mmCIF file with all atom_site columns, C-alpha atoms in Angstrom:
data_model
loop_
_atom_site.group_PDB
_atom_site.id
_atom_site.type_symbol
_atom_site.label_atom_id
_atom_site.label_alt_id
_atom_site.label_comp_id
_atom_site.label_asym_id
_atom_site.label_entity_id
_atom_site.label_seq_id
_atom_site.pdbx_PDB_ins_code
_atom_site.Cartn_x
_atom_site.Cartn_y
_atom_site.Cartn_z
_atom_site.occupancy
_atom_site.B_iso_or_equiv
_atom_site.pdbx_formal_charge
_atom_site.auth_seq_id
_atom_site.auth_comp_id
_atom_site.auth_asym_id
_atom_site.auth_atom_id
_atom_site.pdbx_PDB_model_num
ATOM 1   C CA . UNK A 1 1   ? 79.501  121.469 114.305 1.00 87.00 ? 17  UNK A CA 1
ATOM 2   C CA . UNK A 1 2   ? 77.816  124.814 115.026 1.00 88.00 ? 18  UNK A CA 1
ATOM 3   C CA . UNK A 1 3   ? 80.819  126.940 114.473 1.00 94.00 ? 19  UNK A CA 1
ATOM 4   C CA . UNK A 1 4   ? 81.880  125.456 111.087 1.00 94.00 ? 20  UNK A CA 1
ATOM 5   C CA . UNK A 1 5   ? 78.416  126.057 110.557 1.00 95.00 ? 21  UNK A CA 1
ATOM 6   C CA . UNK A 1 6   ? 78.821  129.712 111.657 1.00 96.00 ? 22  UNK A CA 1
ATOM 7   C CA . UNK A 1 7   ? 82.297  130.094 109.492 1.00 96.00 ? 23  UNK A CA 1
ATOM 8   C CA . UNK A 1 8   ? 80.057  128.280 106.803 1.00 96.00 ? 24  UNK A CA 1
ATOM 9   C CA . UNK A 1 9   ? 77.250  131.402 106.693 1.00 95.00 ? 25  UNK A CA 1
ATOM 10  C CA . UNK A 1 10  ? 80.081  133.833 106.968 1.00 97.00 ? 26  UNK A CA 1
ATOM 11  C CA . UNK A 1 11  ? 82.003  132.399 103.923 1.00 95.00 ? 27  UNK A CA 1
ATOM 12  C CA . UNK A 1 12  ? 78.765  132.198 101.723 1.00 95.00 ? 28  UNK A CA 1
ATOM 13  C CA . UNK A 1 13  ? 77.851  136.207 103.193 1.00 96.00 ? 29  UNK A CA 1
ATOM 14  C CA . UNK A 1 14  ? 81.740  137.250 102.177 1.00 97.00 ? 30  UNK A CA 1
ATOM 15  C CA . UNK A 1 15  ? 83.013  135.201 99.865  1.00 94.00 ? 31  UNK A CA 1
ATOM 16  C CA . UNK A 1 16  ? 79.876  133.613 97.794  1.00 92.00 ? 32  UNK A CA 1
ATOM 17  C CA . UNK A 1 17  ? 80.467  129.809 98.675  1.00 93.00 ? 33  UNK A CA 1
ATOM 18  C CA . UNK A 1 18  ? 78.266  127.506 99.454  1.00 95.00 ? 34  UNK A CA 1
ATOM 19  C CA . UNK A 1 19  ? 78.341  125.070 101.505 1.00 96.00 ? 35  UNK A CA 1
ATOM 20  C CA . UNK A 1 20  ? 76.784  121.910 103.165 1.00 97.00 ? 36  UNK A CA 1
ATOM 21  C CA . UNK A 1 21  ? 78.098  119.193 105.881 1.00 98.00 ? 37  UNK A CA 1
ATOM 22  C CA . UNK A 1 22  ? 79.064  115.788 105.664 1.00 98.00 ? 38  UNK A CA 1
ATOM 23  C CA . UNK A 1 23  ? 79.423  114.199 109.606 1.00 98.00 ? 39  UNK A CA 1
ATOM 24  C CA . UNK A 1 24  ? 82.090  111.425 108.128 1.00 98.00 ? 40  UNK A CA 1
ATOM 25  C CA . UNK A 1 25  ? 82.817  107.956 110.198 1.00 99.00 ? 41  UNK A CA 1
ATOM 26  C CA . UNK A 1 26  ? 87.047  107.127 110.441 1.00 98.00 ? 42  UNK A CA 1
ATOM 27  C CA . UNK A 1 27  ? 86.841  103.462 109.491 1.00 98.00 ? 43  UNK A CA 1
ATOM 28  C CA . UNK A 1 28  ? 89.569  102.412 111.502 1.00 96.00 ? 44  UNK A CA 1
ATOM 29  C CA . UNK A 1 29  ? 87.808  103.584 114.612 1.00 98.00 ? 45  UNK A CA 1
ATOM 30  C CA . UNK A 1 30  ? 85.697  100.994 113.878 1.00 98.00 ? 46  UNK A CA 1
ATOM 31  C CA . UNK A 1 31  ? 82.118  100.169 113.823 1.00 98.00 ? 47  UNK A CA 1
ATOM 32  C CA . UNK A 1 32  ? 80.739  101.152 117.097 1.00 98.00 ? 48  UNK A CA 1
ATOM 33  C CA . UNK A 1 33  ? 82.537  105.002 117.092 1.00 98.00 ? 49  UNK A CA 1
ATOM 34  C CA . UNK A 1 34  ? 80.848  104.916 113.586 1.00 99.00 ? 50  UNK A CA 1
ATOM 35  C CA . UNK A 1 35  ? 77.207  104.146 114.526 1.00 99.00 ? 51  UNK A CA 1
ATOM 36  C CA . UNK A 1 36  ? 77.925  106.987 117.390 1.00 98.00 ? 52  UNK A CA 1
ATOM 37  C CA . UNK A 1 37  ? 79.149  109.270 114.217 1.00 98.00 ? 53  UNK A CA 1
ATOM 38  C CA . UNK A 1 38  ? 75.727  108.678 112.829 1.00 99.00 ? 54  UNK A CA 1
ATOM 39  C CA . UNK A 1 39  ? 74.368  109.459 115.611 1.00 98.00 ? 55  UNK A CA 1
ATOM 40  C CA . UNK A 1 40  ? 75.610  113.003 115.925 1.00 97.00 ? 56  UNK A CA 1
ATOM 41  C CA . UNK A 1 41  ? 74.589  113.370 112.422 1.00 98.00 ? 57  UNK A CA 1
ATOM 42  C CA . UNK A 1 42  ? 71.231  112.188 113.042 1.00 98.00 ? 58  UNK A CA 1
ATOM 43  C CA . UNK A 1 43  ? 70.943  114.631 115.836 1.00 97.00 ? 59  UNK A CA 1
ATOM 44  C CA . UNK A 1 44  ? 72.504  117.321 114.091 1.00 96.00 ? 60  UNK A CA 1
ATOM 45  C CA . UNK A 1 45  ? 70.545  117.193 110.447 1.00 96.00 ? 61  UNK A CA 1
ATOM 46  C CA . UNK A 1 46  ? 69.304  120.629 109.282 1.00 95.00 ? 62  UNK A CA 1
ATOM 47  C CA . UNK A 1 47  ? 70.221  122.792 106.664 1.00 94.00 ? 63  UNK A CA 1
ATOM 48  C CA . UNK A 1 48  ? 73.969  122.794 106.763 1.00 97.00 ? 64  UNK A CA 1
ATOM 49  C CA . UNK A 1 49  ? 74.471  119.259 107.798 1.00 98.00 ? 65  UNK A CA 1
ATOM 50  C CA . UNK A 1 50  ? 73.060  117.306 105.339 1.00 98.00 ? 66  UNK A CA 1
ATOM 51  C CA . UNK A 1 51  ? 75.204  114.109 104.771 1.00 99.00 ? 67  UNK A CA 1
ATOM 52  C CA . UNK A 1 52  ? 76.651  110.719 106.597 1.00 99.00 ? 68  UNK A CA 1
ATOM 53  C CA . UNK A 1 53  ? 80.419  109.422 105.199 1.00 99.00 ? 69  UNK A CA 1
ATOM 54  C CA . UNK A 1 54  ? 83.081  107.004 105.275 1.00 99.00 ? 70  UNK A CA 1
ATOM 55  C CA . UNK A 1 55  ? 86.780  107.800 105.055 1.00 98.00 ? 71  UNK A CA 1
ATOM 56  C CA . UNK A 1 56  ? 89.701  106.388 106.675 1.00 96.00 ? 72  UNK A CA 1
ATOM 57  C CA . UNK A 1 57  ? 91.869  103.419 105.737 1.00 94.00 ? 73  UNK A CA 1
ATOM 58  C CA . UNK A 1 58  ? 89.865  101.236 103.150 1.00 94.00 ? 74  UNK A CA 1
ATOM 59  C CA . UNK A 1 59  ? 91.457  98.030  104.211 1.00 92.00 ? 75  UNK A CA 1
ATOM 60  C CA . UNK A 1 60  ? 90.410  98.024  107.648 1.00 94.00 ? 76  UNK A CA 1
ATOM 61  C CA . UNK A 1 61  ? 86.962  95.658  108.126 1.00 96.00 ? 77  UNK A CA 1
ATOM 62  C CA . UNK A 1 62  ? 84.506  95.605  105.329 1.00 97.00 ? 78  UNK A CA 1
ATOM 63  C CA . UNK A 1 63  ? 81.797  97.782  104.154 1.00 98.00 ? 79  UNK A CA 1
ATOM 64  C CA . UNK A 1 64  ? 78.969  95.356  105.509 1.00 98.00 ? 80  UNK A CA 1
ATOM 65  C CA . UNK A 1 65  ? 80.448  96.212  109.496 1.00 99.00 ? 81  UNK A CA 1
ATOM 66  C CA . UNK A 1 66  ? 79.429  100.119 108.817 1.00 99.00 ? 82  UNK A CA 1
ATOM 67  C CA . UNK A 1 67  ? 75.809  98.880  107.161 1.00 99.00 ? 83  UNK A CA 1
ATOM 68  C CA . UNK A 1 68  ? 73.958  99.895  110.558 1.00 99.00 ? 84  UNK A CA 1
ATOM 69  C CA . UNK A 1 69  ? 75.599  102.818 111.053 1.00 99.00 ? 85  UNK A CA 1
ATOM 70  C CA . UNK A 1 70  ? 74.488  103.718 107.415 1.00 99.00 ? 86  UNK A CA 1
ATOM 71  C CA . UNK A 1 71  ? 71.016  103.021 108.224 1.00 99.00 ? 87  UNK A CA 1
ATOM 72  C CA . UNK A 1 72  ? 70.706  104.924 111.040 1.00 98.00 ? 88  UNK A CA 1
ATOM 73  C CA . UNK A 1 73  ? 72.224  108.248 108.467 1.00 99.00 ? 89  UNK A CA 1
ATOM 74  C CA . UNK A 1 74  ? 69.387  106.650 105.843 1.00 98.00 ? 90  UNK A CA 1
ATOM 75  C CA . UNK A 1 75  ? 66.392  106.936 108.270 1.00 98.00 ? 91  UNK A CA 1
ATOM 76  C CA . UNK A 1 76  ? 67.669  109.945 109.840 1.00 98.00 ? 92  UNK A CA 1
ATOM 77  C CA . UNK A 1 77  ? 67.208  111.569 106.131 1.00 98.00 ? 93  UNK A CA 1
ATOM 78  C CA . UNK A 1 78  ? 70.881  112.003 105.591 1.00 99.00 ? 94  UNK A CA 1
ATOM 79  C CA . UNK A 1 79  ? 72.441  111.504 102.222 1.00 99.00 ? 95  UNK A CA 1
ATOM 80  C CA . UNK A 1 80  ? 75.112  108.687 101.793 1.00 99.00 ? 96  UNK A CA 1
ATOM 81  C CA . UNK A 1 81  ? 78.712  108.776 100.496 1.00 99.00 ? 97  UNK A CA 1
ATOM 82  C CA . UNK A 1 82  ? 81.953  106.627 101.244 1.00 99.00 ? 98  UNK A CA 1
ATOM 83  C CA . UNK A 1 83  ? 85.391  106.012 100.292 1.00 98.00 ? 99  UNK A CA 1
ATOM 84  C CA . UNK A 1 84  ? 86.218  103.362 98.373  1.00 98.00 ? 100 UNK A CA 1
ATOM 85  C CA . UNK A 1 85  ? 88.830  102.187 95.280  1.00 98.00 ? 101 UNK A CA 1
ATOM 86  C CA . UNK A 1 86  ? 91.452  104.622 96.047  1.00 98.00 ? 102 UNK A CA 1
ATOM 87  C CA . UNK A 1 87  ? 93.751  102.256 97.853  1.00 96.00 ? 103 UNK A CA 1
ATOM 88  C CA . UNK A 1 88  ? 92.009  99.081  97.236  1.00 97.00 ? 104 UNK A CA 1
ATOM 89  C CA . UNK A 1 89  ? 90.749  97.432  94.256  1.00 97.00 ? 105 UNK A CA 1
ATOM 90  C CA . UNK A 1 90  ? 87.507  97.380  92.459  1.00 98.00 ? 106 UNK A CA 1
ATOM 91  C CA . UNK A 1 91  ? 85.830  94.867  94.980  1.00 98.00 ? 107 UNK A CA 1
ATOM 92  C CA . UNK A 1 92  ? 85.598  97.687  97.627  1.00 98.00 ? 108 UNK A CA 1
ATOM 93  C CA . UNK A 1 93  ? 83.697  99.675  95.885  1.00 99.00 ? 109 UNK A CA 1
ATOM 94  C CA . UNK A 1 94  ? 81.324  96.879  94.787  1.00 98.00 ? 110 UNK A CA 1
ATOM 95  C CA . UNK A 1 95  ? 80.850  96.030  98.402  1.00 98.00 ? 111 UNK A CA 1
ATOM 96  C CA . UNK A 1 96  ? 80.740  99.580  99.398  1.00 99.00 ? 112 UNK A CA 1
ATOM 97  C CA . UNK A 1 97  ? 77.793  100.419 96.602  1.00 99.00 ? 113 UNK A CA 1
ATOM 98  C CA . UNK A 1 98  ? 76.091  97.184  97.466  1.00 98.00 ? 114 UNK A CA 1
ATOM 99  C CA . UNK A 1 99  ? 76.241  97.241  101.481 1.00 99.00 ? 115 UNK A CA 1
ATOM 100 C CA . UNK A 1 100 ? 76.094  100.630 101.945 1.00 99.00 ? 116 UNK A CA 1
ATOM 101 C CA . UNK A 1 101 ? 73.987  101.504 98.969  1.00 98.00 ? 117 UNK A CA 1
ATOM 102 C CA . UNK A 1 102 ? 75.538  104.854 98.874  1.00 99.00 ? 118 UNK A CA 1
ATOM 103 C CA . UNK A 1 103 ? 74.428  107.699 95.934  1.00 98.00 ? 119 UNK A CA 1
ATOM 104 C CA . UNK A 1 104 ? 78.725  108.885 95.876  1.00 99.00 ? 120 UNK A CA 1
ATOM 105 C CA . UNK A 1 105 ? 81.855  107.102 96.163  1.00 99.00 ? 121 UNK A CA 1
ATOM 106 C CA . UNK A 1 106 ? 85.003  109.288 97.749  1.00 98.00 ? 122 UNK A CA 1
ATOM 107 C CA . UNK A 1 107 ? 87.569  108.073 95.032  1.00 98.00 ? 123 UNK A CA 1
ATOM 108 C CA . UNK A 1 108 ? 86.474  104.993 93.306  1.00 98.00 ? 124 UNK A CA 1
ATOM 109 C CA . UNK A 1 109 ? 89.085  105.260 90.521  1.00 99.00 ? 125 UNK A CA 1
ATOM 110 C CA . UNK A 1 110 ? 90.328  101.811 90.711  1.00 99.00 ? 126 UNK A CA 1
ATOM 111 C CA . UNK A 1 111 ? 87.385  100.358 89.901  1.00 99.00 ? 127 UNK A CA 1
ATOM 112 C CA . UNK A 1 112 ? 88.392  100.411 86.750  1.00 99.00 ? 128 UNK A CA 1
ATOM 113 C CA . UNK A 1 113 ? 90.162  97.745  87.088  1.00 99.00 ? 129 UNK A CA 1
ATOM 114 C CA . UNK A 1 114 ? 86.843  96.140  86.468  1.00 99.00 ? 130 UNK A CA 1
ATOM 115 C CA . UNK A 1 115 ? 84.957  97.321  83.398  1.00 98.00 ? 131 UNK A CA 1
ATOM 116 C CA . UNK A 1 116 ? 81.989  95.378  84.112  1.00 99.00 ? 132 UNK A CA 1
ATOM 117 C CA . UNK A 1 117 ? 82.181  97.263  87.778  1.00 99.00 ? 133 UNK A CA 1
ATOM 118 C CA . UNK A 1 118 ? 82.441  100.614 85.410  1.00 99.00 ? 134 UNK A CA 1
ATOM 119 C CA . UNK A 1 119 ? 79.162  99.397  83.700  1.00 98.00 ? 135 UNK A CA 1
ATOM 120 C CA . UNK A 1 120 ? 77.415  98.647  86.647  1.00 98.00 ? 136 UNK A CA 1
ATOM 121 C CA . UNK A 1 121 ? 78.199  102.201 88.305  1.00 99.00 ? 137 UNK A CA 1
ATOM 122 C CA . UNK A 1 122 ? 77.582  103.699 84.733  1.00 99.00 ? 138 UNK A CA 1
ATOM 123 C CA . UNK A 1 123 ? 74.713  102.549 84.406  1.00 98.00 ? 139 UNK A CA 1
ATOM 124 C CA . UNK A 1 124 ? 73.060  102.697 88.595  1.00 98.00 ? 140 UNK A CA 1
ATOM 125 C CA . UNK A 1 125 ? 74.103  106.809 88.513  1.00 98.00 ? 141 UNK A CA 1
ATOM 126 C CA . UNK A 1 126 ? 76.273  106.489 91.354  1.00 99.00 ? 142 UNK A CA 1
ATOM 127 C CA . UNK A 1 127 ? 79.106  109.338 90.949  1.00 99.00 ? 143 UNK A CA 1
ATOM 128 C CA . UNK A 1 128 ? 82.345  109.295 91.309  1.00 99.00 ? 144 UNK A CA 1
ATOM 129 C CA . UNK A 1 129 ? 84.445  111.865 93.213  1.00 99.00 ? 145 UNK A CA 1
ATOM 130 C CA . UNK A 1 130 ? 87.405  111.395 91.813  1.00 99.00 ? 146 UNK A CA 1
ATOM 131 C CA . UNK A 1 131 ? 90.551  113.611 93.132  1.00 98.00 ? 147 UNK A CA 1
ATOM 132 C CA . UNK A 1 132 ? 93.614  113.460 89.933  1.00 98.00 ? 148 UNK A CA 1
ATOM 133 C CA . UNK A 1 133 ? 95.951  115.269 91.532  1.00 98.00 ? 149 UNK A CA 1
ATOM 134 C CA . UNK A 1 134 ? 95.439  113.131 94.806  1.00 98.00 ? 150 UNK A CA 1
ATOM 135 C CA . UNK A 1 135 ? 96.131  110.243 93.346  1.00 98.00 ? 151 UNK A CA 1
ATOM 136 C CA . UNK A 1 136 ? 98.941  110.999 90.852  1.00 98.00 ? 152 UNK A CA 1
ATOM 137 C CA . UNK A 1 137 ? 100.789 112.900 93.893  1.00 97.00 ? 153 UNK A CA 1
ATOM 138 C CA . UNK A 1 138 ? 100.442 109.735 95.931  1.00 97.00 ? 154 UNK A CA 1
ATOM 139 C CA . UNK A 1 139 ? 101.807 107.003 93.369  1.00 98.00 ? 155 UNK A CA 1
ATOM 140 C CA . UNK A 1 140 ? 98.306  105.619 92.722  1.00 98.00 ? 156 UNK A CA 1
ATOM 141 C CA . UNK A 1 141 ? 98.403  106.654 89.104  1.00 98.00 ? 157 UNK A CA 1
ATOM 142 C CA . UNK A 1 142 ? 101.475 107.454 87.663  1.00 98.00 ? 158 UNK A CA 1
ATOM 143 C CA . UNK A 1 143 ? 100.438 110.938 85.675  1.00 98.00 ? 159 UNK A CA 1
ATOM 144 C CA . UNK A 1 144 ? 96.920  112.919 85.001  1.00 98.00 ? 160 UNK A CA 1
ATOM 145 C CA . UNK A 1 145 ? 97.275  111.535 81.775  1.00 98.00 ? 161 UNK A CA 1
ATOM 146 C CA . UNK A 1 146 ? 97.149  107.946 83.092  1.00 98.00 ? 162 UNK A CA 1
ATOM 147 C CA . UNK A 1 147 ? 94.127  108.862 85.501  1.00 99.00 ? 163 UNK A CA 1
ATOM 148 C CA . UNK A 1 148 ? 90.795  106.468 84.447  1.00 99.00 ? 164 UNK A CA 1
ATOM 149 C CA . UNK A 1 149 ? 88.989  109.698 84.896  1.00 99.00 ? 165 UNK A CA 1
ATOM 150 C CA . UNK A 1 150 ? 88.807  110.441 80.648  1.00 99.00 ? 166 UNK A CA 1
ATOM 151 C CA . UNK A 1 151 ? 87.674  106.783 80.330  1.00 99.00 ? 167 UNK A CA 1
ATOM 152 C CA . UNK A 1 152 ? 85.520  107.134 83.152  1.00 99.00 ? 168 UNK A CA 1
ATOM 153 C CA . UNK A 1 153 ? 84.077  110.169 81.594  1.00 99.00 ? 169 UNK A CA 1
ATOM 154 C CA . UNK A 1 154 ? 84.075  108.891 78.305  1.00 98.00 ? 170 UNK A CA 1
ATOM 155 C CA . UNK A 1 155 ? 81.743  105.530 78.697  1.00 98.00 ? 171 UNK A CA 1
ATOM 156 C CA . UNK A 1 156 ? 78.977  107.170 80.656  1.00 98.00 ? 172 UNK A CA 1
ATOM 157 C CA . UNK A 1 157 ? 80.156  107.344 84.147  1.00 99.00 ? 173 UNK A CA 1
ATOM 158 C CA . UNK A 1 158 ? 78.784  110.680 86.437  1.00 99.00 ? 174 UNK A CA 1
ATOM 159 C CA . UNK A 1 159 ? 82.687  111.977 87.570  1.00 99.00 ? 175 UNK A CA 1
ATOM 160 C CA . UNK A 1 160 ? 83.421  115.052 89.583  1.00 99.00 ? 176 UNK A CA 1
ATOM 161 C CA . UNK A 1 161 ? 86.594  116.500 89.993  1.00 99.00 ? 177 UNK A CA 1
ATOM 162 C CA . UNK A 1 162 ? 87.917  116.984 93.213  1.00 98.00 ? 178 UNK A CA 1
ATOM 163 C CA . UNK A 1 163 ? 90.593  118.325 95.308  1.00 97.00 ? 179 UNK A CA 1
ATOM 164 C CA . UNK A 1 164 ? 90.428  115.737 98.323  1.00 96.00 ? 180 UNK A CA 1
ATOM 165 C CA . UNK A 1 165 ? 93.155  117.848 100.313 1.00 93.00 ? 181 UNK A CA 1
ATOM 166 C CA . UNK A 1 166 ? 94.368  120.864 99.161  1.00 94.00 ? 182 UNK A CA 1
ATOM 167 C CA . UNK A 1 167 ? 97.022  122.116 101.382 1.00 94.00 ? 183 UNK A CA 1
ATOM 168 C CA . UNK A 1 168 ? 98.133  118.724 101.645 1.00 94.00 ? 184 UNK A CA 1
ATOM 169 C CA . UNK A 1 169 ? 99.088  118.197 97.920  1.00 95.00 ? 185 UNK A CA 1
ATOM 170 C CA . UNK A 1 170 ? 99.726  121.456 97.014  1.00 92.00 ? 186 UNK A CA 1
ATOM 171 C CA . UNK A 1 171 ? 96.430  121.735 94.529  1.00 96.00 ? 187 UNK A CA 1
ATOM 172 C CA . UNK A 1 172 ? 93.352  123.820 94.006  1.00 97.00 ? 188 UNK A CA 1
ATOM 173 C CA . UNK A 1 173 ? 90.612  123.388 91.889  1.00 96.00 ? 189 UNK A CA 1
ATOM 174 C CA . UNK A 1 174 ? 92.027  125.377 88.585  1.00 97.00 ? 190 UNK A CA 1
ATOM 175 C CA . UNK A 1 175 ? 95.417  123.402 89.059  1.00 97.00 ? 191 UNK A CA 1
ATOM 176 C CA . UNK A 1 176 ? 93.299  120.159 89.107  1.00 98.00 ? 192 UNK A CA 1
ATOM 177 C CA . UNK A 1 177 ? 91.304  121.557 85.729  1.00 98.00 ? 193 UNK A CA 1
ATOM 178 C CA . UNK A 1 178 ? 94.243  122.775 83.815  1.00 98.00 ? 194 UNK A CA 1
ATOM 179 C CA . UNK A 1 179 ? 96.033  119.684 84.335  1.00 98.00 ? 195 UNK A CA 1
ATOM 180 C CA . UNK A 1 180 ? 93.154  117.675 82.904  1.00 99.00 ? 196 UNK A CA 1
ATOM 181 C CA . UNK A 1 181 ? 92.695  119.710 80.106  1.00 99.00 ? 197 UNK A CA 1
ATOM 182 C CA . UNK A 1 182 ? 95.843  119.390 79.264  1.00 98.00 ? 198 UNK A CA 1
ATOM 183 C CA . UNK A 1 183 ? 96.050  115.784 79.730  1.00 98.00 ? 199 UNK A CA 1
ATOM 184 C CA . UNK A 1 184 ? 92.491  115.114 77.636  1.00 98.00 ? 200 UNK A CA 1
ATOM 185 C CA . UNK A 1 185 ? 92.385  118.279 75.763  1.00 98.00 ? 201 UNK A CA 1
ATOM 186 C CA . UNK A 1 186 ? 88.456  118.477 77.702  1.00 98.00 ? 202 UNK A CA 1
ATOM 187 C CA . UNK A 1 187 ? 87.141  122.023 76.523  1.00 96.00 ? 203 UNK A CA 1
ATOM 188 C CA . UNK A 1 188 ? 84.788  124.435 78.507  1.00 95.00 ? 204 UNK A CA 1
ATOM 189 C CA . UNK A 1 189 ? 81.949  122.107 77.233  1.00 95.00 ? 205 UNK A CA 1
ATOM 190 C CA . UNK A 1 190 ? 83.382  118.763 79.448  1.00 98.00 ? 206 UNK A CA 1
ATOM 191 C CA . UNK A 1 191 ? 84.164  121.159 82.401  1.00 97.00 ? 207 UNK A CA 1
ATOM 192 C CA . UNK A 1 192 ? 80.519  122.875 82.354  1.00 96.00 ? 208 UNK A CA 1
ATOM 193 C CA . UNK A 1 193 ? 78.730  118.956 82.161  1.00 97.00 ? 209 UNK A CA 1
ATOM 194 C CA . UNK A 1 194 ? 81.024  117.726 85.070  1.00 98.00 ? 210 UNK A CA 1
ATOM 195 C CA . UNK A 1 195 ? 80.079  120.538 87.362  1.00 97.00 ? 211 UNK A CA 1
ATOM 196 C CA . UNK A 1 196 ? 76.648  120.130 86.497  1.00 97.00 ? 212 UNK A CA 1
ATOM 197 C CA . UNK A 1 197 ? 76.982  116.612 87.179  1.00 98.00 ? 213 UNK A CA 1
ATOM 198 C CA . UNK A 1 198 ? 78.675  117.701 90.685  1.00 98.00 ? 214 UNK A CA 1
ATOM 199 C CA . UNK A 1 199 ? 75.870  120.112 91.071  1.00 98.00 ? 215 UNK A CA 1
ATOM 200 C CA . UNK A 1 200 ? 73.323  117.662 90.792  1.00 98.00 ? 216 UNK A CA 1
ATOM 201 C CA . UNK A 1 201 ? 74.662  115.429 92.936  1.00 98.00 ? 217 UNK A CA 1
ATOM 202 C CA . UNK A 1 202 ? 75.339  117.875 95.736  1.00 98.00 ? 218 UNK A CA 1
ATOM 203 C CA . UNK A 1 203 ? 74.044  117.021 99.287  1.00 98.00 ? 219 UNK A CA 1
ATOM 204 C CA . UNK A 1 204 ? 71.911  120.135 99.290  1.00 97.00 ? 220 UNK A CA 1
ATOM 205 C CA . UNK A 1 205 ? 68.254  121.488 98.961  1.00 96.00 ? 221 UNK A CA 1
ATOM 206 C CA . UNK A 1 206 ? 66.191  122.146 95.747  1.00 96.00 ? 222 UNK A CA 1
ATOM 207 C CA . UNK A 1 207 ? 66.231  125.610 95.986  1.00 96.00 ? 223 UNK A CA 1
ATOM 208 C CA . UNK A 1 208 ? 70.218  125.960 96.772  1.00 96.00 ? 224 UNK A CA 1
ATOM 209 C CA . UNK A 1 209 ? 70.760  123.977 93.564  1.00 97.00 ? 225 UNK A CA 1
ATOM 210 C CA . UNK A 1 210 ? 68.409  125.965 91.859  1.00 96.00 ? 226 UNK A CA 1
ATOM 211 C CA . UNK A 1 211 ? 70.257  129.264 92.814  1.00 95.00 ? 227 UNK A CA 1
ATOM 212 C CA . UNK A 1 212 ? 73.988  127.713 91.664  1.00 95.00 ? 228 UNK A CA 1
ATOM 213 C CA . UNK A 1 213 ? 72.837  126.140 88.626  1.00 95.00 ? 229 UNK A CA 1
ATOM 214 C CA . UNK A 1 214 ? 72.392  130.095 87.624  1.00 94.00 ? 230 UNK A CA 1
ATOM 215 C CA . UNK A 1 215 ? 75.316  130.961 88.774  1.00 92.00 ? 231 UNK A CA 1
ATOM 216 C CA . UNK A 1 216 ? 76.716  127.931 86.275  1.00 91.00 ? 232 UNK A CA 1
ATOM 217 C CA . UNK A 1 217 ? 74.995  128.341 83.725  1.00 92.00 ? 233 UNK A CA 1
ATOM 218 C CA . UNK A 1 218 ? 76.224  132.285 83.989  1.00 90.00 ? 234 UNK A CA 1
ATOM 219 C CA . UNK A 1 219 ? 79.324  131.689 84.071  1.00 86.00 ? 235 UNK A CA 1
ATOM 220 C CA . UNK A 1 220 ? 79.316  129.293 80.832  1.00 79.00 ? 236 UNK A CA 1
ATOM 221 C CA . UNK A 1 221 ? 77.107  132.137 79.080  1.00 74.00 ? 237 UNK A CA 1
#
């Protein structure tokens, strides 16, 4: 943890980019290696590691079998995220919202499969991190076009637009923006309210989000 966080401070001093730490449980490891994951986050909490997650194979248990290891990241101070609805269906990220009560969802497309789920997460705030070119790459959605992400967007929902693995599938960030505005014909205007929504929803301090909202907002001057 302490040298990311060292390559961290270098990449900000060198390169301008920011960044924080999420300490993230595998789910197929199980419960008890996760409530020792949130442990070492617990222990490590500071300025760089700010966050407690979930990734791994969705199918494996259920969200309510990682609740106590979420608790311990809650009362430690950490913030919460966790995958759900990339592989399976709307449910998991019902259960994963309510059991884990979690402010981000890794993923979470397929909960449109349930537009009263959509409401719900509309409505509660909880954002999305959504990853396109992820999912169209691995069969989940059959083209960017096809994506729930512009219907997401469109009735309310907080999205971000994410990467998820960039070497792996061959993306970046302007690939991933391109390709939406192509599919939805989104302008500069949907691009600058999604990163502010990512922004705001950033595992990081007041004052850092103070700092890169300027750099936003310059950049949309």
């Amino acid at each position: 943890v302490h040298a990311i966080e060292e390559a961290a401070v270098i990449a900000e001093k060198t390169m301008g980019i920011t960044m924080r730490g999420i300490v993230t449980a595998v789910r197929h490891f199980g419960p008890e290696k996760a409530r020792q994951t949130a442990r070492c986050a617990a222990e490590t909490k500071g300025s760089f590691i700010t966050g407690f997650g979930l990734a791994g194979d969705e199918k494996v248990l259920r969200p309510k079998d990682y609740a106590y290891a979420f608790d311990m990241a809650r009362e430690a101070g950490l913030r919460l995220t966790a995958h759900a609805g990339e592989w399976s269906g709307p449910d998991s990220v019902r259960d994963t919202i309510r059991d884990l009560k979690v402010e981000r969802i890794g993923h979470g497309a397929r909960a449109i499969e349930d537009m009263a789920l959509v409401e719900e997460i509309a409505e509660s705030g909880i954002v999305l991190e959504l990853c396109p070119g992820s999912n169209v790459a691995l069969g989940i959605f059959p083209s960017f076009r096809k994506h729930p992400i512009g219907e997401m967007y469109n009735r309310g929902v907080k999205v971000t637009i994410n990467t998820d693995d960039p070497p792996f599938f061959h993306t970046t960030m302007e690939r991933e923006y391109v390709q939406l505005h192509e599919a939805f014909d989104w302008d500069d205007g949907v691009f600058a309210k999604i990163a502010r929504t990512a922004l705001d929803a950033a595992f990081c301090d007041a004052d850092t989000k103070t700092r890169l909202l300027k750099t936003l907002e310059a950049a949309d001057a």
